[in-house]
PDB file of C-alpha atoms (C1' of nucleotides) in Angstrom:
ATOM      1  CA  UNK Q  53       3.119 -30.138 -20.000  1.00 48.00           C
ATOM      2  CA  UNK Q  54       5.960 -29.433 -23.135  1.00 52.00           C
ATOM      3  CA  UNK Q  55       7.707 -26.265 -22.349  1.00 57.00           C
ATOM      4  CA  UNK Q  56       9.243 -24.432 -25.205  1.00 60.00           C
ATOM      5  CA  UNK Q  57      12.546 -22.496 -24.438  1.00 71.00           C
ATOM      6  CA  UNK Q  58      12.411 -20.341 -27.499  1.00 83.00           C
ATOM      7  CA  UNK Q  59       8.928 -19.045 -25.126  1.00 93.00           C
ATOM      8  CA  UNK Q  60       8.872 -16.701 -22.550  1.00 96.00           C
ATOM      9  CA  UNK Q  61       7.912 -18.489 -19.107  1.00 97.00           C
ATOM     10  CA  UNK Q  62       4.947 -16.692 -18.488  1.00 97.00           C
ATOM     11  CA  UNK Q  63       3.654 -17.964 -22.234  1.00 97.00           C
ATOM     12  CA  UNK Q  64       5.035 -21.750 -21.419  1.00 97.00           C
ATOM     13  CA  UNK Q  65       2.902 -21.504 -17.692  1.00 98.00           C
ATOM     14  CA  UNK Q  66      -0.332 -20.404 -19.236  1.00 98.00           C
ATOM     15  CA  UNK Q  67      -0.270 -23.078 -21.772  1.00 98.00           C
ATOM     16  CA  UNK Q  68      -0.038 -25.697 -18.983  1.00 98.00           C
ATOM     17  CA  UNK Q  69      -3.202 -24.359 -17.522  1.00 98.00           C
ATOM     18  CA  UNK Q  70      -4.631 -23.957 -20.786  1.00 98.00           C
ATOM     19  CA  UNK Q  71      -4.116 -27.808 -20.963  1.00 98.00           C
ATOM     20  CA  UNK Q  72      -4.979 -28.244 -17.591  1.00 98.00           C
ATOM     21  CA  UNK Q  73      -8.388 -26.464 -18.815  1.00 98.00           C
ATOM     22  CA  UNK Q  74      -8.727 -28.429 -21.553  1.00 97.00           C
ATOM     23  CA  UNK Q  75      -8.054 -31.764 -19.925  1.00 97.00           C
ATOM     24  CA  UNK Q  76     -11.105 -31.437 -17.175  1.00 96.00           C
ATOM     25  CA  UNK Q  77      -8.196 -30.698 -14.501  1.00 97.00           C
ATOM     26  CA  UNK Q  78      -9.530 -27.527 -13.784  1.00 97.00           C
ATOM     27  CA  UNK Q  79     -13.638 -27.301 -14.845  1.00 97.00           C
ATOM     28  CA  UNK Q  80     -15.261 -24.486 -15.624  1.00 97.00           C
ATOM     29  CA  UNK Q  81     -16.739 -22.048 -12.723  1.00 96.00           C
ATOM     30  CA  UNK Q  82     -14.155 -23.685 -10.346  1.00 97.00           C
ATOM     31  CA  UNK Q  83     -11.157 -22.136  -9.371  1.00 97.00           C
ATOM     32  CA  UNK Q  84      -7.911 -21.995 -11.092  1.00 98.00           C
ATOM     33  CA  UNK Q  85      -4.422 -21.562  -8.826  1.00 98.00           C
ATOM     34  CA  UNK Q  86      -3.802 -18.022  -7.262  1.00 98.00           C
ATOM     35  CA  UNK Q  87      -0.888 -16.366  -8.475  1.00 98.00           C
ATOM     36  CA  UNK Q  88       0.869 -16.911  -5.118  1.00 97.00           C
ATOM     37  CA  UNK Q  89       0.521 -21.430  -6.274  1.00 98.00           C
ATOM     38  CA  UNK Q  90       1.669 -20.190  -9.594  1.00 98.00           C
ATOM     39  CA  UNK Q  91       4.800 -18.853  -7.800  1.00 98.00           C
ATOM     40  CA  UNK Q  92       5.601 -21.948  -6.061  1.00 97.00           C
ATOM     41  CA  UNK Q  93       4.702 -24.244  -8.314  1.00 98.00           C
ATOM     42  CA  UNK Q  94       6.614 -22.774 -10.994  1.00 98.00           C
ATOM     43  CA  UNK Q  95       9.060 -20.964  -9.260  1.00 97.00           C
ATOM     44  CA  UNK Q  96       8.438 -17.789 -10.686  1.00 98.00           C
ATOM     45  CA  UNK Q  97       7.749 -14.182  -9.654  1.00 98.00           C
ATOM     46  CA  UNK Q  98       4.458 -13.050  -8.333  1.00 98.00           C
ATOM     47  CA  UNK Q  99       4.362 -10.597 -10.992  1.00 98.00           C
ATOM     48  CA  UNK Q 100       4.784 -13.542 -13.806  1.00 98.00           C
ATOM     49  CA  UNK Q 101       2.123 -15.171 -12.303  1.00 98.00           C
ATOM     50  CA  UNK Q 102      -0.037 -12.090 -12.935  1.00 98.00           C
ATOM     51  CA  UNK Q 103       0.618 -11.856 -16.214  1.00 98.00           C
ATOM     52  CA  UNK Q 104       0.180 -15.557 -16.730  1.00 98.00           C
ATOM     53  CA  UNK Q 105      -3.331 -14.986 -15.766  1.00 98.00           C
ATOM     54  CA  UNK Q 106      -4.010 -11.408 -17.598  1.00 98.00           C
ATOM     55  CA  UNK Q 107      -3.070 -13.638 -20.781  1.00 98.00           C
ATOM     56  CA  UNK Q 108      -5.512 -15.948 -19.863  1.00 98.00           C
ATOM     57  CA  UNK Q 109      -8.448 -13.496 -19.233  1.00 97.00           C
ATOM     58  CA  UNK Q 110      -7.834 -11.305 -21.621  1.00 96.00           C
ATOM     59  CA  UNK Q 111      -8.200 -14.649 -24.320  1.00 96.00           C
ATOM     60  CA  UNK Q 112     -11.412 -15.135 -22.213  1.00 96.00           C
ATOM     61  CA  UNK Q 113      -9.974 -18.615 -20.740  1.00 98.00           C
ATOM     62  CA  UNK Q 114     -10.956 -17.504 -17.295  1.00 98.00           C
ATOM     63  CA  UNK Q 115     -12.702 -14.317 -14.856  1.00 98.00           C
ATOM     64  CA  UNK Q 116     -10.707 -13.113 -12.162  1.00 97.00           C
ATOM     65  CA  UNK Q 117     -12.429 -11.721  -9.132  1.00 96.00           C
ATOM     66  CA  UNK Q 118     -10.576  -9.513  -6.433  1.00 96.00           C
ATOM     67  CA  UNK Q 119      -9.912 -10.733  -3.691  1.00 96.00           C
ATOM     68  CA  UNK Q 120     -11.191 -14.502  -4.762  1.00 96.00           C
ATOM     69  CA  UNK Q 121      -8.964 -15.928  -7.483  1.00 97.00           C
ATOM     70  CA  UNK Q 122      -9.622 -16.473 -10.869  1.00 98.00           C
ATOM     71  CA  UNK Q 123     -12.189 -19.062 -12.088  1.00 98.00           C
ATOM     72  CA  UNK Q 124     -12.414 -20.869 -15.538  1.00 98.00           C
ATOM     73  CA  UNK Q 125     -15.254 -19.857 -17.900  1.00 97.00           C
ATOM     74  CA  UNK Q 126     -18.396 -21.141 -19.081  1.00 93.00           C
ATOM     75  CA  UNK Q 127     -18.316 -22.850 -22.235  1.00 88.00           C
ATOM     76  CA  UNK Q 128     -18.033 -20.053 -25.351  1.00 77.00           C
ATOM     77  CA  UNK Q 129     -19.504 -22.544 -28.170  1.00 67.00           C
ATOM     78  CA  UNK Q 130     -21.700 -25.063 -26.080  1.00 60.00           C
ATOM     79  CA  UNK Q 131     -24.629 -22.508 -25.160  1.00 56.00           C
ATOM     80  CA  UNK Q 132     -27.182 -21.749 -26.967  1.00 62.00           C
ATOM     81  CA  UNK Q 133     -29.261 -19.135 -25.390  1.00 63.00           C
ATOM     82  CA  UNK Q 134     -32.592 -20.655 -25.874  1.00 65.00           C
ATOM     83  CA  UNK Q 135     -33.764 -23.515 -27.509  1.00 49.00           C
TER      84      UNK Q 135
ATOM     85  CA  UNK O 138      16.595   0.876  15.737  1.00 47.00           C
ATOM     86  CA  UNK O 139      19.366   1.716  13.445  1.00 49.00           C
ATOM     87  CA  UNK O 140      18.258   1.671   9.632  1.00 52.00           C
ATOM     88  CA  UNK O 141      20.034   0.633   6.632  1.00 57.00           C
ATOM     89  CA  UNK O 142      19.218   2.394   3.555  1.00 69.00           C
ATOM     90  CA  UNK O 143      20.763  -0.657   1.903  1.00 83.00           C
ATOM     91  CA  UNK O 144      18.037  -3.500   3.127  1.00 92.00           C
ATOM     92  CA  UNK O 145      14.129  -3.256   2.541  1.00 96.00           C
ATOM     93  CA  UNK O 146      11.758  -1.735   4.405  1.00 97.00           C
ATOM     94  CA  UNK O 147      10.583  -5.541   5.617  1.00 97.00           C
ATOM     95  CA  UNK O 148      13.663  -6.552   6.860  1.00 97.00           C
ATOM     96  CA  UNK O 149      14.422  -3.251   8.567  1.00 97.00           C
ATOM     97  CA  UNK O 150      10.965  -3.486  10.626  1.00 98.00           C
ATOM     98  CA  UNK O 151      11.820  -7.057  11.732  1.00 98.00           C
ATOM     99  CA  UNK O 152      15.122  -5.783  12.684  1.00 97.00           C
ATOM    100  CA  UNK O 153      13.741  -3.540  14.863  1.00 98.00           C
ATOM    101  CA  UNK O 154      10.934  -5.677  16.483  1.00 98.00           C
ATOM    102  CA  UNK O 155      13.859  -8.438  16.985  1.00 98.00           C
ATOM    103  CA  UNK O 156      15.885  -5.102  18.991  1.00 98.00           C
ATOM    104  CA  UNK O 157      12.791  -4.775  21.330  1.00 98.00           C
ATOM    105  CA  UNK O 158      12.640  -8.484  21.967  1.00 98.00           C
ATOM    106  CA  UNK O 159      16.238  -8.326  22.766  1.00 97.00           C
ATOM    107  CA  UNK O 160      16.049  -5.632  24.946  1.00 97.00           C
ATOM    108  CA  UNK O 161      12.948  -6.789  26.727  1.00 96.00           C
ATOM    109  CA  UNK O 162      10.631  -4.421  25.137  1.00 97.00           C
ATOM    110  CA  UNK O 163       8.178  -7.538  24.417  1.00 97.00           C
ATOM    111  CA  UNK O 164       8.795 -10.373  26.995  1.00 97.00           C
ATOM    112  CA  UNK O 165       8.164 -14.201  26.051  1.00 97.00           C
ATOM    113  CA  UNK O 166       5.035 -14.510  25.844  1.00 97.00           C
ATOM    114  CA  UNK O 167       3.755 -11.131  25.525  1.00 97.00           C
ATOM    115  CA  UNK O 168       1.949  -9.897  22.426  1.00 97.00           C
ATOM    116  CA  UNK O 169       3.904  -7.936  19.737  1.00 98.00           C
ATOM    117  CA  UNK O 170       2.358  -5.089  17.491  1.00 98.00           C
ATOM    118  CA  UNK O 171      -0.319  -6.108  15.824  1.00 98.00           C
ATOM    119  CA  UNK O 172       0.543  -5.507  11.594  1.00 98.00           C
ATOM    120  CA  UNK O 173      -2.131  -2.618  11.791  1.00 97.00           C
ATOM    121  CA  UNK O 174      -0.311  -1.546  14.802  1.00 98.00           C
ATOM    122  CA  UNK O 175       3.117  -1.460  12.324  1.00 98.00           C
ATOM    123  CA  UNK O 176       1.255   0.444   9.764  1.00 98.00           C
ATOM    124  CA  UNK O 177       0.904   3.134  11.905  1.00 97.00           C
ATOM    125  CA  UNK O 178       3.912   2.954  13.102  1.00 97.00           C
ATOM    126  CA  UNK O 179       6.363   2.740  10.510  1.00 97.00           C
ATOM    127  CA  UNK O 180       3.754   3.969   7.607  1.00 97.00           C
ATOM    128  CA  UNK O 181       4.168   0.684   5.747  1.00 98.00           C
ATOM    129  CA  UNK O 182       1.740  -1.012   3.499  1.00 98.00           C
ATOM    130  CA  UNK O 183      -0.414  -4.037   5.573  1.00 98.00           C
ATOM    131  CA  UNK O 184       1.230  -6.662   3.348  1.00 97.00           C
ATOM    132  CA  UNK O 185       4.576  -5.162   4.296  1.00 98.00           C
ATOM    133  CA  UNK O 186       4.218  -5.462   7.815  1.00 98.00           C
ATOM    134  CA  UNK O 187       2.446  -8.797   7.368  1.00 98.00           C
ATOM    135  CA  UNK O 188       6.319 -10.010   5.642  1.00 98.00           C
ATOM    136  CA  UNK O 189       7.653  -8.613   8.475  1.00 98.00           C
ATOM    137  CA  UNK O 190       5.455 -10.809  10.793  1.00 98.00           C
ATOM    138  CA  UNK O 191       6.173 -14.034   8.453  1.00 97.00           C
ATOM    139  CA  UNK O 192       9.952 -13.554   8.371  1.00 97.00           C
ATOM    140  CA  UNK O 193      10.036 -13.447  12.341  1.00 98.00           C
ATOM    141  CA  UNK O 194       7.635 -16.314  12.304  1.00 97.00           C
ATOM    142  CA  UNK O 195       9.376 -18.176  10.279  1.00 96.00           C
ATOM    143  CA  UNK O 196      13.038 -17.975  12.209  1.00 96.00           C
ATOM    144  CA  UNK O 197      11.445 -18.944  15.750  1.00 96.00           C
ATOM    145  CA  UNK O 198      11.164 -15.580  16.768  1.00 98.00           C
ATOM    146  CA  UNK O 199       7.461 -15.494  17.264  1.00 98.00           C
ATOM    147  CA  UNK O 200       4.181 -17.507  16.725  1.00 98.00           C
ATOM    148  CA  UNK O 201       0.786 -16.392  15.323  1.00 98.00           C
ATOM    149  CA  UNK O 202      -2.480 -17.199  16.620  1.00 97.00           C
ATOM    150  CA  UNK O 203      -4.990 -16.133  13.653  1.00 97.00           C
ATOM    151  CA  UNK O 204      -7.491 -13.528  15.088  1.00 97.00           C
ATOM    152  CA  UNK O 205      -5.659 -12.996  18.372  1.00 97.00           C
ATOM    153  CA  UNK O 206      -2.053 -11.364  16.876  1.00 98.00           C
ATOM    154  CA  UNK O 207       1.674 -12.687  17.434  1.00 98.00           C
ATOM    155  CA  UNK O 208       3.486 -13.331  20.358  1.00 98.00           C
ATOM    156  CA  UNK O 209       7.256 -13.783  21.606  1.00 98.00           C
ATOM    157  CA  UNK O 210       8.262 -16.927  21.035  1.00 97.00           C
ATOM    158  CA  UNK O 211      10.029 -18.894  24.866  1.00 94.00           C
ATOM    159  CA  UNK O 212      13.849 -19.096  24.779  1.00 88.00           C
ATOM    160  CA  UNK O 213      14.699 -21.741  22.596  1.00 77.00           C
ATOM    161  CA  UNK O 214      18.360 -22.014  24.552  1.00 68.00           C
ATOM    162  CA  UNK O 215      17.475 -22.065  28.391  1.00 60.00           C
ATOM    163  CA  UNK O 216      15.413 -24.822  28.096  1.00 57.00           C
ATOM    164  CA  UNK O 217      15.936 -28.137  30.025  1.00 63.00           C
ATOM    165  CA  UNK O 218      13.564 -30.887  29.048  1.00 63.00           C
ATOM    166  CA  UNK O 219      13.438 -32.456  32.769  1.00 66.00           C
ATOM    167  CA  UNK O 220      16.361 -31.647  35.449  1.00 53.00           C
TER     168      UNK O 220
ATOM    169  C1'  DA H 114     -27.862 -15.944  19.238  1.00 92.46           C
ATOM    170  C1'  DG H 115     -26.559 -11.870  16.907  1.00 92.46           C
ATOM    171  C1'  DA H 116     -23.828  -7.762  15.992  1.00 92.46           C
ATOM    172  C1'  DT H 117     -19.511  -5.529  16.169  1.00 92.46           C
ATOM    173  C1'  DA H 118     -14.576  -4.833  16.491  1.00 92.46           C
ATOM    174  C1'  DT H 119      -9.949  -6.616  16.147  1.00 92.46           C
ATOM    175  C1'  DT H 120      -6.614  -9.449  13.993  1.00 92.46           C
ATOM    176  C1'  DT H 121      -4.456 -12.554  10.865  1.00 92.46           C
ATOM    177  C1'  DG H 122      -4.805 -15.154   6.185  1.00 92.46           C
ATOM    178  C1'  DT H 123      -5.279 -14.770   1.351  1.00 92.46           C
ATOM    179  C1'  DT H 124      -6.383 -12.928  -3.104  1.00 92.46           C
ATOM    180  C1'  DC H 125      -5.930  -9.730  -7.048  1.00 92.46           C
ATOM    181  C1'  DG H 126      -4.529  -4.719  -8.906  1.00 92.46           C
ATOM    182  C1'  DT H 127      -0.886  -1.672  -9.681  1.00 92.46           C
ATOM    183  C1'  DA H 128       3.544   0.895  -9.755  1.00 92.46           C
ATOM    184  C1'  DT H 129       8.542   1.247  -9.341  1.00 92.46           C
ATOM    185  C1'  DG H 130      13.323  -0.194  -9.506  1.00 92.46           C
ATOM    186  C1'  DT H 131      16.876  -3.304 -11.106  1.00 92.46           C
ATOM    187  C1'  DA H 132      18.991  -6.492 -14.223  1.00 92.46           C
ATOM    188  C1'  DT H 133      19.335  -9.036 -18.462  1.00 92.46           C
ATOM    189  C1'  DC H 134      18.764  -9.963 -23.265  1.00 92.46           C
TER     190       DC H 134
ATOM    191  C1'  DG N 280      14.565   1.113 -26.357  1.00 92.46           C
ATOM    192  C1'  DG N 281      11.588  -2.813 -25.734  1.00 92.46           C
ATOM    193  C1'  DA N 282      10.442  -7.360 -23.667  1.00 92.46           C
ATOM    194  C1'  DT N 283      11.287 -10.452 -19.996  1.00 92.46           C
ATOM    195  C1'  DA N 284      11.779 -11.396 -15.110  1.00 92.46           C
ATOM    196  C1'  DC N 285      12.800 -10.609 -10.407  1.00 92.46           C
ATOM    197  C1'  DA N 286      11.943  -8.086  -5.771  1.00 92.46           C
ATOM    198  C1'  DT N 287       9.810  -4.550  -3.315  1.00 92.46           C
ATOM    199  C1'  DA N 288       5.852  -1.904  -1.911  1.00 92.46           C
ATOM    200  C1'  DC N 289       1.308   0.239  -1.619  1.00 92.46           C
ATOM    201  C1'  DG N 290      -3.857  -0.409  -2.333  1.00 92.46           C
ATOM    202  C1'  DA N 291      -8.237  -2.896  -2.113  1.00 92.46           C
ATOM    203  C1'  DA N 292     -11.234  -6.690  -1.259  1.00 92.46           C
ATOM    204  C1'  DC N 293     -12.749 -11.084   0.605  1.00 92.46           C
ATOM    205  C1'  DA N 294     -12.339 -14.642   4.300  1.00 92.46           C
ATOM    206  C1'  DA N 295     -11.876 -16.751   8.873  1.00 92.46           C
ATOM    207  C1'  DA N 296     -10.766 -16.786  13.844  1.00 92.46           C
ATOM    208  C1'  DT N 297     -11.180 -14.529  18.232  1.00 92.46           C
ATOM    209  C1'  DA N 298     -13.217 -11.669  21.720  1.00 92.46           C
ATOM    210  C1'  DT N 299     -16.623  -8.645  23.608  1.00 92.46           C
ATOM    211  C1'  DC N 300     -21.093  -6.767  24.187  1.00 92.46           C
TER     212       DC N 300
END
DNA sequence: AGATATTTGTTCGTATGTATC
DNA sequence: GGATACATACGAACAAATATC
């Protein structure tokens, strides 16, 4: 949960759900928290929150689906496609 | 119904909705516009008039029922609990 | 029981304005 | 001017509760 202050909050809230992620807090397919628990959790803006989560999508950490929330991914390196 | 450039459009919708409680547009009791019914209305966004709805909420002024819309809230002040 | 309409609750997508650094 | 961060505001979609037919 370190925070950095030489980091921009939005960076310093995505790598708590990173580790979050990476801990088994959050598993993958299930949901992560909407950018309105973001905002209360953290205390920041709504619009933070949303870029806390474009950072996160865009690295491929998790899918975002309107209207639903955003959910973390399958496994990148654990799935091979056949046998 | 007096606007104030100065205040957002939010605030100056509850304002207005308090005015017509106060004058005894909408009685205790009675239903108050639905948020669709503020949309039209005022031409503001659904999640604008659905702040509007929370802020009054919030201060007492009226309660929600989900699926059934938001009604005055009974005076608070003329209210003896027995005789 | 099922379909439909109304209404609120919640979620993300996006744009604008303001302020600060 | 750019990046950060806040608040406001509109748009779109999904969800659940209520009521009526």
């Amino acid at each position: 949960m370190e925070f950095r202050e030489d980091q921009p909050r939005w960076q310093q809230v995505a790598h708590v759900i990173r580790e979050r992620i990476a801990a088994g807090t959050y598993r993958p397919g299930s949901r992560v928290p909407s950018e309105n628990d973001l905002m209360q959790e953290f205390g920041i803006a709504r619009m933070t929150a949303h870029k806390v989560m474009r950072a996160l999508r865009e690295e491929g950490t998790v899918y975002t689906v309107r209207g639903m929330g955003s959910f973390v991914s399958p496994p990148q390196d654990t799935e091979p496609t056949d046998g």
